[in-house]
Each structure stands twice: as structure tokens, then as C-alpha cells.
XYZ file of C-alpha atoms in Angstrom:
109
model
C -0.195 0.135 0.128
C 1.238 3.642 -0.768
C 0.903 6.069 2.018
C -1.277 8.975 1.332
C -0.134 10.761 4.402
C -0.761 14.865 2.993
C -3.711 16.416 1.204
C -1.235 17.449 -1.155
C -0.398 13.743 -2.276
C -4.140 13.272 -2.867
C -4.797 16.554 -4.948
C -1.955 15.366 -6.625
C -3.632 11.752 -7.274
C -7.450 12.993 -7.580
C -6.778 16.457 -9.125
C -4.155 15.946 -11.856
C -5.452 12.637 -12.301
C -2.942 11.132 -14.700
C -4.035 7.736 -13.718
C -4.008 4.985 -16.439
C -5.893 2.651 -14.548
C -8.244 2.924 -11.314
C -6.853 2.973 -7.944
C -8.290 2.454 -4.351
C -8.129 4.690 -1.398
C -8.164 3.067 2.236
C -9.242 5.189 4.798
C -7.932 3.673 8.295
C -6.173 4.736 11.683
C -3.540 2.696 13.845
C -5.986 2.451 16.513
C -8.951 1.007 14.150
C -9.975 -2.586 15.444
C -12.340 -2.976 12.418
C -9.482 -2.299 10.318
C -7.306 -4.978 11.363
C -9.825 -7.574 10.668
C -9.905 -6.948 6.811
C -7.408 -9.698 5.136
C -5.285 -7.762 3.309
C -3.003 -10.760 1.704
C -6.367 -11.955 0.439
C -7.450 -8.347 -1.419
C -3.858 -7.921 -2.413
C -3.723 -11.127 -4.105
C -7.133 -10.919 -5.638
C -6.365 -7.598 -7.038
C -2.803 -7.737 -7.364
C -2.754 -5.100 -10.624
C -4.862 -2.711 -8.449
C -2.655 0.412 -6.959
C -4.056 0.857 -3.056
C -3.410 3.934 -1.160
C -3.510 3.895 2.509
C -5.105 6.868 3.933
C -4.370 7.362 7.877
C -6.692 9.891 9.168
C -4.528 10.548 12.188
C -2.089 11.569 9.568
C -4.115 13.309 7.175
C -6.956 15.118 8.361
C -8.609 16.969 5.705
C -8.683 14.477 3.054
C -11.358 12.416 4.740
C -13.749 15.433 5.211
C -12.848 16.501 1.520
C -14.138 12.834 0.679
C -17.111 12.831 3.592
C -15.708 9.748 5.200
C -17.170 9.809 8.799
C -16.185 6.164 9.636
C -13.670 3.789 8.987
C -12.552 1.318 7.515
C -13.857 3.290 4.439
C -12.997 2.689 0.642
C -13.282 5.283 -2.705
C -12.119 4.339 -5.935
C -10.457 6.896 -8.351
C -10.833 6.383 -12.115
C -8.731 7.608 -14.658
C -9.721 11.026 -16.067
C -12.865 11.298 -13.851
C -13.049 14.182 -11.017
C -15.834 11.835 -9.032
C -14.823 9.587 -6.368
C -16.962 6.430 -6.323
C -17.738 5.513 -2.712
C -17.600 5.959 0.066
C -17.958 2.193 0.864
C -17.597 1.177 4.545
C -16.918 -2.319 5.794
C -14.592 -4.582 7.731
C -15.676 -7.544 5.910
C -13.021 -8.807 3.705
C -15.650 -10.683 1.148
C -17.893 -7.558 0.905
C -14.835 -5.505 0.226
C -13.748 -7.824 -2.406
C -17.280 -7.756 -4.110
C -17.550 -3.787 -3.911
C -13.817 -3.538 -5.678
C -14.954 -5.851 -8.068
C -18.310 -3.818 -9.180
C -16.059 -0.783 -9.149
C -13.481 -2.092 -11.403
C -16.550 -3.428 -13.886
C -18.035 -0.262 -13.965
C -15.066 1.117 -15.531
C -14.978 -1.285 -18.537
């Protein structure tokens, strides 16, 4: 996972949007018990070509509000060439997260 520790990093990703493929933004915090239940080995194996950014809400306090993220864990998808974020999607259930990611990736095709 790539850290998204500042809003400036988010702006480069979202505003400039020079993406060639969708990316996932995962909103979390070190203290989040529900976040620790997610099986990231499964997610990363299942979606090996998907770039995942990790936004720690304690380090990057502005971006979660900008994205209207109110709870964690939470997920959003950024698509190439779009200024609209897909989500937010809130869950700590690995299977539900995988289904949501798959649905979002299908939308982009």
C-alpha cells in the first residue's frame, strides 16, 4: 500500500488524475480494530494489479472530510480521467470489500 499522508498527495492523485487504471483509497487509523480484521493478503492477491493508497486519518486530517468519510474502515475508488470518487464504501468484511472492488472495476470497463 502507498501512504497518502497529506492532502497535497491526494490532490496530485485526484486533481491531476494522470492515472492509467483505477486506484483504491483505503481510509484507516492505527487504532482501528475493525480495520485490523481485513485480510489484506487476500485483497492484494485477488486484485494484484490494483494500486491501493492508505490514508491514515490521524496523519491526513483534511482528505477524509473532503471525501465525506465519516467512519473507518472506508474505501473510495478513483478512475482515470474522472473528477468523481466512487464510494464511500464502509466495511471490515473482506468478502464484501472484494465484491465492492470488483463491482467498481467492472463499471470502468
